Coordinates of C-alpha atoms in Angstrom, one line a residue:
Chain B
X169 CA 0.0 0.0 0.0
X170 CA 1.3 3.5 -1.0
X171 CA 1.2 6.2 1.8
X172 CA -1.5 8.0 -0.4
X173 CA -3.6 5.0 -0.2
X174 CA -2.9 4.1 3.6
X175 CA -6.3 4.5 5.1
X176 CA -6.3 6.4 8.5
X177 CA -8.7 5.6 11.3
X178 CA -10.4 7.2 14.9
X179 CA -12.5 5.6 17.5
X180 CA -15.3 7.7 19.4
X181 CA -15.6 6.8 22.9
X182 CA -19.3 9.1 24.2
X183 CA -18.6 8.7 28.1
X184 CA -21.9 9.3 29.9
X185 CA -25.2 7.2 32.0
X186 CA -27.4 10.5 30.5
X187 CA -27.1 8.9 26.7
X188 CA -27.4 4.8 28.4
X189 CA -30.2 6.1 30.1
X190 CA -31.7 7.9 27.0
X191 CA -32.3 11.1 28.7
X192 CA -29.9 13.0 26.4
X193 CA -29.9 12.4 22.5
X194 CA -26.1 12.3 21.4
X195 CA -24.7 14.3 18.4
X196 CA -21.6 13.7 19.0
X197 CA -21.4 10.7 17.2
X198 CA -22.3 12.6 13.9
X199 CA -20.7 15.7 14.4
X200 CA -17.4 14.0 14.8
X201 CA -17.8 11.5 11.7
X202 CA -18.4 14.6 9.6
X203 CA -15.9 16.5 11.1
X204 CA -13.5 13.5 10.9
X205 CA -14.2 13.1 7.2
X206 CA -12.6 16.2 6.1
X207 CA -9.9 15.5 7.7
X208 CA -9.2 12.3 6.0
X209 CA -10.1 10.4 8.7
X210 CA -12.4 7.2 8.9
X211 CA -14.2 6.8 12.4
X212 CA -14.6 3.0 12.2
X213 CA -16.1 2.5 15.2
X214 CA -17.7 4.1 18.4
X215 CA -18.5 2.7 21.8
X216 CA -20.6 4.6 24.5
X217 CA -20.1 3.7 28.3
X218 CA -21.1 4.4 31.5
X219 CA -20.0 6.9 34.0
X220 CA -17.6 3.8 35.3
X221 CA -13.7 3.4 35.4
X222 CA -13.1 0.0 34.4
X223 CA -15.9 0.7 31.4
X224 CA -13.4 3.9 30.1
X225 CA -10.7 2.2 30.8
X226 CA -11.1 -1.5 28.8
X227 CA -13.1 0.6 25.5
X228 CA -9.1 3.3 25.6
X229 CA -7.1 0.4 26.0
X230 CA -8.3 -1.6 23.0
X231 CA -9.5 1.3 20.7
X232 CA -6.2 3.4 20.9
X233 CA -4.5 0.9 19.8
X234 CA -6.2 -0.6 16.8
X235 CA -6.4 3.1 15.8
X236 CA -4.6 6.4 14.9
X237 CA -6.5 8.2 17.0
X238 CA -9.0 7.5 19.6
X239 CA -11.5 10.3 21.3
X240 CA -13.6 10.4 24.2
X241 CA -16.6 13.1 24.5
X242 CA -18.1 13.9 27.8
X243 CA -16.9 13.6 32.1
X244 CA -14.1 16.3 31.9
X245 CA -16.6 18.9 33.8
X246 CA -16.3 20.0 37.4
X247 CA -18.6 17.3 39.2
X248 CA -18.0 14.1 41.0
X249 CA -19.6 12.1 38.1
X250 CA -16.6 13.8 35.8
X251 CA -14.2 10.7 35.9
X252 CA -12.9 10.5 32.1
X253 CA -9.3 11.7 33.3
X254 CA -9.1 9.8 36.1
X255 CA -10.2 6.7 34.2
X256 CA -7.7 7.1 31.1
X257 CA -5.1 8.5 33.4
X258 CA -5.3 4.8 35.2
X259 CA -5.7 2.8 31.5
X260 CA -2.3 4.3 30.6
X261 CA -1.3 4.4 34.0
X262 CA 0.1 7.8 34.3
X263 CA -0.8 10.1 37.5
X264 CA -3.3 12.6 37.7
X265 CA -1.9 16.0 38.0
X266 CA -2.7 20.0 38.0
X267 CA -1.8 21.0 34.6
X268 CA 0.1 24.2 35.1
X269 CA -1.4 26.0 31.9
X270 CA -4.7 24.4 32.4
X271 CA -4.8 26.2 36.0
X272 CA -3.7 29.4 34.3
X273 CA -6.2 29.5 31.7
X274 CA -9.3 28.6 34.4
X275 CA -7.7 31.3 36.8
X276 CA -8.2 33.9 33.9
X277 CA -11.5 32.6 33.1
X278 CA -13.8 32.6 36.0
X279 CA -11.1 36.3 36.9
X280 CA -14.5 37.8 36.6
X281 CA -17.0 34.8 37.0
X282 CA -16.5 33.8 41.2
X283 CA -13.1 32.9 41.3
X284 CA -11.5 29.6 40.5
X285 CA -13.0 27.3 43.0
X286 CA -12.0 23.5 44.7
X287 CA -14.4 22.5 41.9
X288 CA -13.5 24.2 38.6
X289 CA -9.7 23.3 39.7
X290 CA -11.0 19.8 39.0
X291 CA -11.2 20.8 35.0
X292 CA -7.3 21.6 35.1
X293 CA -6.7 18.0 35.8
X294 CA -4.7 15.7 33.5
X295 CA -3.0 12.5 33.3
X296 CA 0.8 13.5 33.5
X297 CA 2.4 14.3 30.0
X298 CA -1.0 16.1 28.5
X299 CA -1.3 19.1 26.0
X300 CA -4.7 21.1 26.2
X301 CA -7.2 21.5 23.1
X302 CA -8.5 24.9 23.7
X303 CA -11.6 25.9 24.3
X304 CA -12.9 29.1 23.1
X305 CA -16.2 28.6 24.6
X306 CA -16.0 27.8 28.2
X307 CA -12.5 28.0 29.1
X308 CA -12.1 24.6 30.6
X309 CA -9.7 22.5 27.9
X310 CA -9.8 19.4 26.3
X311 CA -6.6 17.4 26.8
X312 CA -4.4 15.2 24.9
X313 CA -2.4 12.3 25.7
X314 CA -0.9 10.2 23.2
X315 CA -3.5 9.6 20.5
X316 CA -6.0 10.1 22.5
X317 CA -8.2 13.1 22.4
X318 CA -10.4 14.0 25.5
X319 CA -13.0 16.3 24.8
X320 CA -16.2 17.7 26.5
X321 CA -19.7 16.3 26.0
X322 CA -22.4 19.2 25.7
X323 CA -21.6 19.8 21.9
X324 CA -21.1 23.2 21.0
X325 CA -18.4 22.8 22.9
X326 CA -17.1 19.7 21.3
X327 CA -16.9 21.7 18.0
X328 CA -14.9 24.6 19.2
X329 CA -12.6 21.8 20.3
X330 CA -12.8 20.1 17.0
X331 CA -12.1 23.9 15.5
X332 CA -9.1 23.5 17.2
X333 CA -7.8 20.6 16.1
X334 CA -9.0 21.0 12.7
X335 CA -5.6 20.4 10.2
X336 CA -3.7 19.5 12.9
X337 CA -3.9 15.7 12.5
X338 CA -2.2 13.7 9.8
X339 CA -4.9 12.0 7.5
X340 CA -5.1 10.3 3.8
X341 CA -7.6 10.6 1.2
X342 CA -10.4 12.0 2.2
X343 CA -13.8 9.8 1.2
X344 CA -15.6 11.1 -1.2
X345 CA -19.5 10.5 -1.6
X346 CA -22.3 11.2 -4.3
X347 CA -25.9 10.3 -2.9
X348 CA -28.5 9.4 -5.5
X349 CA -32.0 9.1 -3.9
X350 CA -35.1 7.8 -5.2
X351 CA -38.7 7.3 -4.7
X352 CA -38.8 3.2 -4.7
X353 CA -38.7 0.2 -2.4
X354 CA -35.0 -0.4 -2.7
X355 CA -35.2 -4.2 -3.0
X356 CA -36.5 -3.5 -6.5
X357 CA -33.0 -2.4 -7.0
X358 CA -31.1 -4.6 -5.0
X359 CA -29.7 -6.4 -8.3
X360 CA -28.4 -3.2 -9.5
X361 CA -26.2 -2.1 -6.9
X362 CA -25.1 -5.2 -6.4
X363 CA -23.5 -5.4 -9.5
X364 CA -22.3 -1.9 -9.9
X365 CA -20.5 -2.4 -6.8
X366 CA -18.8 -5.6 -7.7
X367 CA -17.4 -3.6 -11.1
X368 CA -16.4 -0.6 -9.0
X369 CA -13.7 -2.2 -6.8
X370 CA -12.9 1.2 -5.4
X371 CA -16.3 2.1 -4.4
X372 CA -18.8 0.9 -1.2
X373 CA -22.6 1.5 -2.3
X374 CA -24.7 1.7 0.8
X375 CA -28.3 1.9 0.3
X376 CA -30.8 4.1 3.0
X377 CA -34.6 2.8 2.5
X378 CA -36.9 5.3 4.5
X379 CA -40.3 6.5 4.4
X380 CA -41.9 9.5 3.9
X381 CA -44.9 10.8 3.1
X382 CA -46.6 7.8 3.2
X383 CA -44.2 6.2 0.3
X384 CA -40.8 4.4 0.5
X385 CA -38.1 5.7 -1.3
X386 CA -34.0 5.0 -0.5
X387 CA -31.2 7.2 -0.7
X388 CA -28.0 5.1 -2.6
X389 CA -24.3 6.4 -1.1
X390 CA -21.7 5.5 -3.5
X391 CA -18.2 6.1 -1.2
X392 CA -14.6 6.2 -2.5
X393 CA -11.1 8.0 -2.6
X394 CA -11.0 7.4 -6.1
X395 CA -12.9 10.1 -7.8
X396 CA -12.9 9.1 -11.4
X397 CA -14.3 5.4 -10.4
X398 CA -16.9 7.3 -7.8
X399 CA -18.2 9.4 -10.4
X400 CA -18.2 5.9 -13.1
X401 CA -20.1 4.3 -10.7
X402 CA -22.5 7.2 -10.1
X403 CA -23.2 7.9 -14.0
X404 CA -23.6 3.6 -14.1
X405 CA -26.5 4.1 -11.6
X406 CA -28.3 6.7 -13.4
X407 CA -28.4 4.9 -16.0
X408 CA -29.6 2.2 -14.5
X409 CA -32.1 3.6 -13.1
X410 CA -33.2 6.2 -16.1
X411 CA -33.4 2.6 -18.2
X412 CA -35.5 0.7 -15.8
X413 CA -37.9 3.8 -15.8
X414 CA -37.4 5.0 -12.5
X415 CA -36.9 8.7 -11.4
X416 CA -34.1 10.0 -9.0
X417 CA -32.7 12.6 -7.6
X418 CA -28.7 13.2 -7.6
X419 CA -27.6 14.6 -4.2
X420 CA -30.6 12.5 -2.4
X421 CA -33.8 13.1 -1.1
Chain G
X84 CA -28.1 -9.9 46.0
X85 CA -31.7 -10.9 46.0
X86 CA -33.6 -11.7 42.9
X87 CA -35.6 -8.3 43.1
X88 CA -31.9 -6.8 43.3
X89 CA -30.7 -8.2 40.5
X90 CA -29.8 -6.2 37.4
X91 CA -30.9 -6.9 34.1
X92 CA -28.6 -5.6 31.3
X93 CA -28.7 -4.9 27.7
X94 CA -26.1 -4.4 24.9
X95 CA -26.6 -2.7 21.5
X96 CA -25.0 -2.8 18.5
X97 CA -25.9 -0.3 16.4
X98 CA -24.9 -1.5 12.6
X99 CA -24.2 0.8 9.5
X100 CA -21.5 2.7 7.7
X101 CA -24.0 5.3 8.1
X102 CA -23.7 6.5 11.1
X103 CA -19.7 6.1 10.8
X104 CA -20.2 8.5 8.0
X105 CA -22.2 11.0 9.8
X106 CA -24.9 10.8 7.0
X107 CA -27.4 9.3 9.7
X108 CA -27.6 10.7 13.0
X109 CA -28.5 7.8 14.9
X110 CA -32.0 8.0 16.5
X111 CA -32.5 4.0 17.8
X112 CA -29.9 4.5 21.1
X113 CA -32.1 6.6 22.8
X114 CA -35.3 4.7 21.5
X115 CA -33.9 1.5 22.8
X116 CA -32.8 3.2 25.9
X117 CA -36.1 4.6 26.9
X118 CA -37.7 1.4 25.8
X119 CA -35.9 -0.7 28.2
X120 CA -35.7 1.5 31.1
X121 CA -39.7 0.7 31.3
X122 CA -38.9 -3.0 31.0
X123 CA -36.4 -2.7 34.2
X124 CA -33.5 -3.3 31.8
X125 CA -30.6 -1.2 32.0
X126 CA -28.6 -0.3 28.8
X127 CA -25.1 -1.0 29.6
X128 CA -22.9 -0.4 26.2
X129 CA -23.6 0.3 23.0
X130 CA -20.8 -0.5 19.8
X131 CA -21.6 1.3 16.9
X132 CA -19.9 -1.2 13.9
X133 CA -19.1 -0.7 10.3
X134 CA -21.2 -2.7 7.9
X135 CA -17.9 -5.8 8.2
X136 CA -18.4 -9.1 9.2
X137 CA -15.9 -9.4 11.3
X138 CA -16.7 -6.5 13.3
X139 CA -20.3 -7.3 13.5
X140 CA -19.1 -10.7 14.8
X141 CA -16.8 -9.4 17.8
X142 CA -18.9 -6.8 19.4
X143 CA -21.6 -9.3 19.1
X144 CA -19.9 -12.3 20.8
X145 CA -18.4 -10.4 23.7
X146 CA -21.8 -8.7 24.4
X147 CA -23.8 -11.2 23.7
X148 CA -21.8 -13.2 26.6
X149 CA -21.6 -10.2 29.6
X150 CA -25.2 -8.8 29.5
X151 CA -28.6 -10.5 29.7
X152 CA -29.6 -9.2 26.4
X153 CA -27.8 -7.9 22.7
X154 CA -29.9 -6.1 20.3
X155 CA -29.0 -5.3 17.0
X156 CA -30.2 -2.4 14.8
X157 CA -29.4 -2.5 11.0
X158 CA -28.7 -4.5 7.9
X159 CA -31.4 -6.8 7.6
X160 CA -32.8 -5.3 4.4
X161 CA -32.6 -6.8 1.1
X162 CA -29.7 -4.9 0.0
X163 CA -25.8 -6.2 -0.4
X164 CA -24.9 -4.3 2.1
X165 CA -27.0 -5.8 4.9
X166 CA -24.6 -8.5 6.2
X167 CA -26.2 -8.7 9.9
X168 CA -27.4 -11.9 9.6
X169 CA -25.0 -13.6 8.2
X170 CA -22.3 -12.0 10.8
X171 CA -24.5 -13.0 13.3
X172 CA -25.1 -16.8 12.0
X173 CA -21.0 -17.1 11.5
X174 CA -20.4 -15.7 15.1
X175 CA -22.5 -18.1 17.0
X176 CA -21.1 -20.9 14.3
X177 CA -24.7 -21.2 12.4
X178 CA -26.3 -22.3 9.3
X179 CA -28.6 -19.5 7.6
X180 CA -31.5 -20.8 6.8
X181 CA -34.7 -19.6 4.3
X182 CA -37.1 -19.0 7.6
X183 CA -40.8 -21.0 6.4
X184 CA -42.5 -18.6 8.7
X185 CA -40.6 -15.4 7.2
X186 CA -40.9 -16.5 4.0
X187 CA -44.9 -16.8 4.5
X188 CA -45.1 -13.2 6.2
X189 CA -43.2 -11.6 3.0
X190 CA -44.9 -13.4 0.4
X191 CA -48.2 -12.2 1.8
X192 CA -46.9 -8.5 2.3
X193 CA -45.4 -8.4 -1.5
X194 CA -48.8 -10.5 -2.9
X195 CA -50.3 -6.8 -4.1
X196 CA -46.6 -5.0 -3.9
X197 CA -44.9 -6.5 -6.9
X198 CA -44.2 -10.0 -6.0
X199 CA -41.8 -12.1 -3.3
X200 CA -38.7 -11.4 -5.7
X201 CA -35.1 -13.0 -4.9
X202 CA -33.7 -9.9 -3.0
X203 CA -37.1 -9.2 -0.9
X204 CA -36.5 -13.1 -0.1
X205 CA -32.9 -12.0 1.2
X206 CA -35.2 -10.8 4.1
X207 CA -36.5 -14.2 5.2
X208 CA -33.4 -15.7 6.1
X209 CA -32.4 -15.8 9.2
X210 CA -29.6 -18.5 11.6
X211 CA -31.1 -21.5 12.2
X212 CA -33.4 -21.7 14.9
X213 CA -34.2 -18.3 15.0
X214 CA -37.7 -16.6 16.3
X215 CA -39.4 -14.0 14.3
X216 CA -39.9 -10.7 15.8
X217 CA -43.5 -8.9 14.3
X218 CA -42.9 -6.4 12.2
X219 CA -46.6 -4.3 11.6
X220 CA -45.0 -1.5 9.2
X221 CA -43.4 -3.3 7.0
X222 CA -43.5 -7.2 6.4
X223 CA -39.8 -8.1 7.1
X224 CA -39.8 -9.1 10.7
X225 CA -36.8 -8.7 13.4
X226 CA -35.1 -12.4 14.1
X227 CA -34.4 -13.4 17.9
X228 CA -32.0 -16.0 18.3
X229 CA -30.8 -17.2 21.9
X230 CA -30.0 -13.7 23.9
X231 CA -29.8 -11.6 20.8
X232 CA -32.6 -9.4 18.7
X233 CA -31.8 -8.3 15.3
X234 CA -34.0 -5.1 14.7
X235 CA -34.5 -3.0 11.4
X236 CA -32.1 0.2 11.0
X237 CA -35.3 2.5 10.1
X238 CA -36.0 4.2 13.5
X239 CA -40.1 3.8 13.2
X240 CA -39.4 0.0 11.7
X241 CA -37.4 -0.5 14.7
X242 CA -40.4 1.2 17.1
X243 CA -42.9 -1.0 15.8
X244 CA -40.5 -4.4 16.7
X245 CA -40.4 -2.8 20.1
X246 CA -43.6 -2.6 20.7
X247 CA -43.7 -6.5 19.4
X248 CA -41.0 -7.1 22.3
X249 CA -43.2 -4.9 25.1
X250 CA -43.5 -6.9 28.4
X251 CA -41.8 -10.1 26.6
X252 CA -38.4 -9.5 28.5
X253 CA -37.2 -10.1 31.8
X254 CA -36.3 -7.9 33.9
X255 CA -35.9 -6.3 37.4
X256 CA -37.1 -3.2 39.3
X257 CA -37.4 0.1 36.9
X258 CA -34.6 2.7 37.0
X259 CA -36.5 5.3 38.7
X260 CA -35.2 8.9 37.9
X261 CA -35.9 12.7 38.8
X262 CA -34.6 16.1 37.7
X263 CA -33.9 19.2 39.0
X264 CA -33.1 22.3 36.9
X265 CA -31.4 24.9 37.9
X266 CA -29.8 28.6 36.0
X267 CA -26.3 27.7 37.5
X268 CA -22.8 26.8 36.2
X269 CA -22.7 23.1 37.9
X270 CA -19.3 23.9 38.9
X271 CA -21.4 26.2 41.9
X272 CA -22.8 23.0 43.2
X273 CA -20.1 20.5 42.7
X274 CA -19.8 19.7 46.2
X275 CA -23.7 19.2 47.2
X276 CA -24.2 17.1 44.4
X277 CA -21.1 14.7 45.8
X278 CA -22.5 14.6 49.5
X279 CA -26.0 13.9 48.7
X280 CA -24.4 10.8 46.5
X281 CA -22.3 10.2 49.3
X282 CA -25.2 10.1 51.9
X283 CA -27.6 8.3 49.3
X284 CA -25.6 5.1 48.5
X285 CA -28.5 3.6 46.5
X286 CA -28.4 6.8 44.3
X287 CA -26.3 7.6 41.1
X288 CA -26.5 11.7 40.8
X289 CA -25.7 12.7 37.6
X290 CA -24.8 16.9 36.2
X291 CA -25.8 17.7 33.0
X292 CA -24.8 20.8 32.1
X293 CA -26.1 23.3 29.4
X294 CA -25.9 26.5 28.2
X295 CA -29.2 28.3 26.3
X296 CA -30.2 31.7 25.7
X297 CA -26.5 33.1 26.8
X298 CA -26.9 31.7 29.9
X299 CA -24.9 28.3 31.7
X300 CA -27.4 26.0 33.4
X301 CA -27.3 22.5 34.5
X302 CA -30.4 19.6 35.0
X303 CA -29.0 17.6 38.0
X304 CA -30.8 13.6 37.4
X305 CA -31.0 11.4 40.6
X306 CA -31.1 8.0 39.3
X307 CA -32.4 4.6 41.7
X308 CA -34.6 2.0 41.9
X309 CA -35.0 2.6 45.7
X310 CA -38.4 5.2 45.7
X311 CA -37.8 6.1 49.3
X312 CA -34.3 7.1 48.9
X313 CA -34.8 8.7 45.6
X314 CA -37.1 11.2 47.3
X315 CA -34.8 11.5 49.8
X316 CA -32.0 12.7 48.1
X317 CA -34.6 14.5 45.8
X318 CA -35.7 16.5 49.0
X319 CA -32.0 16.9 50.4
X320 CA -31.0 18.4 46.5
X321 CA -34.1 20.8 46.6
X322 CA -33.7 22.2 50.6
X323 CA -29.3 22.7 49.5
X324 CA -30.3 24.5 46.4
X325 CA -33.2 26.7 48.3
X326 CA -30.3 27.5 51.7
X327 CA -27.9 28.4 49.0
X328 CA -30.4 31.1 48.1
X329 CA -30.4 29.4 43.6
X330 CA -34.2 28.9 42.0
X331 CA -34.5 25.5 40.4
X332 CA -36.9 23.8 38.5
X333 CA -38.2 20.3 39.2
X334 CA -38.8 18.4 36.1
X335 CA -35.9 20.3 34.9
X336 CA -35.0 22.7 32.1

């Protein structure tokens, strides 16, 4: 494999009972995928834990290193249920300490909000050996250790970290995608994007059935890093479908 | 631990490039989770997996194993791309099989919808000794074999298996829960919400915090299956909040 062609990969790790419980809705998962994608970046896969050490700890140890980077949302606040540092701290086993910078920029922030308190000294913590993501938004930093990336959980938050970082991590190709959508049951078309896939080695044609307005349809995702063979596969597909009688709309539905 | 003690847990495995792309934002996690919570099953993990065989196969054999129950959501359409059960069949070393039962429900459904063709048939296989799951919306039912449910991807598909499943499961005591709102940076209250845990052993206090019309806020969620002691520390939360001169909102924000 040429370097151009190595593919690099992340692991999401959402940290938090509020999502297990289902009281909160996560967009984390998305927002980094799509954020990840620019930056030629595949997240292959995502785990979401409880607040609970040993759960952080096992889903860090296995997912940093199967990947090239590996990041945590949520339990880097000020309360007792914050334990993300603590727990990664103990899977790399590395002390917790007071990060020096960490303390300055919390000091500076809260100057004019109450004073930095036993509590929001708890957000200056790192395992030993961290640099900080900064935050724009709330002063607290994210923190990174190695390849992985500790960030915060409420979201808008999470994206000023991910402004941060963005162009800052090595990546490949980035994967390209043309969506094709169309108002049918998609097993009438199951055939056909079986076999365009199969001649377009390059390519990975995922099809999205949904319904709507009281009539299925499907949206088809044709994915590559090969752009010539993506847009091949794409123009093979419309004509497919145009010769089979069948409207669609490029870009999806 | 006494039967009525006992904790019931679920996995889920949510399957589909998909939501690794960021094209979906998944919407079955907190469906499931909200579902199970009434069922006295606690979600313990979920994996989100790339549609890959292999992948499918691992999260499913280690959940499978450490929780009472492993649902799947995604991939049993009629399309190439949905692999789920024949991931599932290799990883607990099954044949798949053409379901009778299946393959009755679908050629009823397609009788006045174009036919039971060979890719809608794709939808009646299942591993060998598998039970159907109902599925009112749209013909293709959800399989159950041993400890694991294979669900549809399709959020409302996936709603009416649920309901299917309602009162079906085992499980223990409901996960009772409560919530306070409050107009304050959480860090304000870091300490109260870590004595009233400390005080309330069969409690799990949990700090959500937010921030919404350009203000910071936080819903604090007291989490047990002990009624009594919920109230307790439900009380003990509202009397800190009111000393400490804040307004809060039962219910929450």
């Amino acid at each position: 494999m040429s370097k151009a062609d190595r593919i690099w990969t992340a692991a999401l790790i959402v940290i938090g009972d509020e999502i297990l419980s289902g009281r909160t809705h996560d967009k984390n998962i998305a927002q980094l995928a799509t954020w990840l994608q620019v930056q030629g970046i595949r997240l292959r896969e995502v785990r979401v834990v409880a607040d609970d050490m040993d759960a952080i700890g096992e889903a860090v140890n296995i997912l940093r290193e199967r990947n090239d980077y590996c990041f945590t949302t949520g339990g880097i606040g000020p309360t007792h249920d914050d334990i993300t540092v603590d727990a990664i701290a103990q899977a790399l086993d590395l002390p917790v300490i007071i990060h020096p910078e960490a303390r300055a920029i919390l000091e500076d922030y809260y100057t004019t909000r109450g004073g930095l308190t036993e509590a929001r000294l708890r957000m200056a913590r790192t395992p030993e050996g961290a640099k900080l993501i900064p935050n724009r938004m709330s002063g607290a930093p994210g923190i990174q250790i190695g390849n992985v990336y500790l960030m915060a959980g409420v979201p808008h938050i999470t994206a000023g970290m991910l402004d941060a970082l963005t162009g800052m991590l090595e990546g490949g190709a980035p994967l390209l995608a043309e969506t094709i959508g169309c108002w049918i049951a998609e097993s009438e078309v199951a055939d056909m994007l079986r076999e365009i896939e199969k001649a377009h080695s390059k390519c990975q044609i995922g099809s999205y059935p949904f319904y709507r307005e009281g009539k299925s349809g499907a949206n088809f995702v044709i994915r590559s890093t090969d752009e010539a063979e993506l847009q091949s596969a794409v123009d093979t597909l419309c004509d497919g479908l145009a010769t089979a009688g069948y409207d669609f709309t490029p870009g999806g539905i």
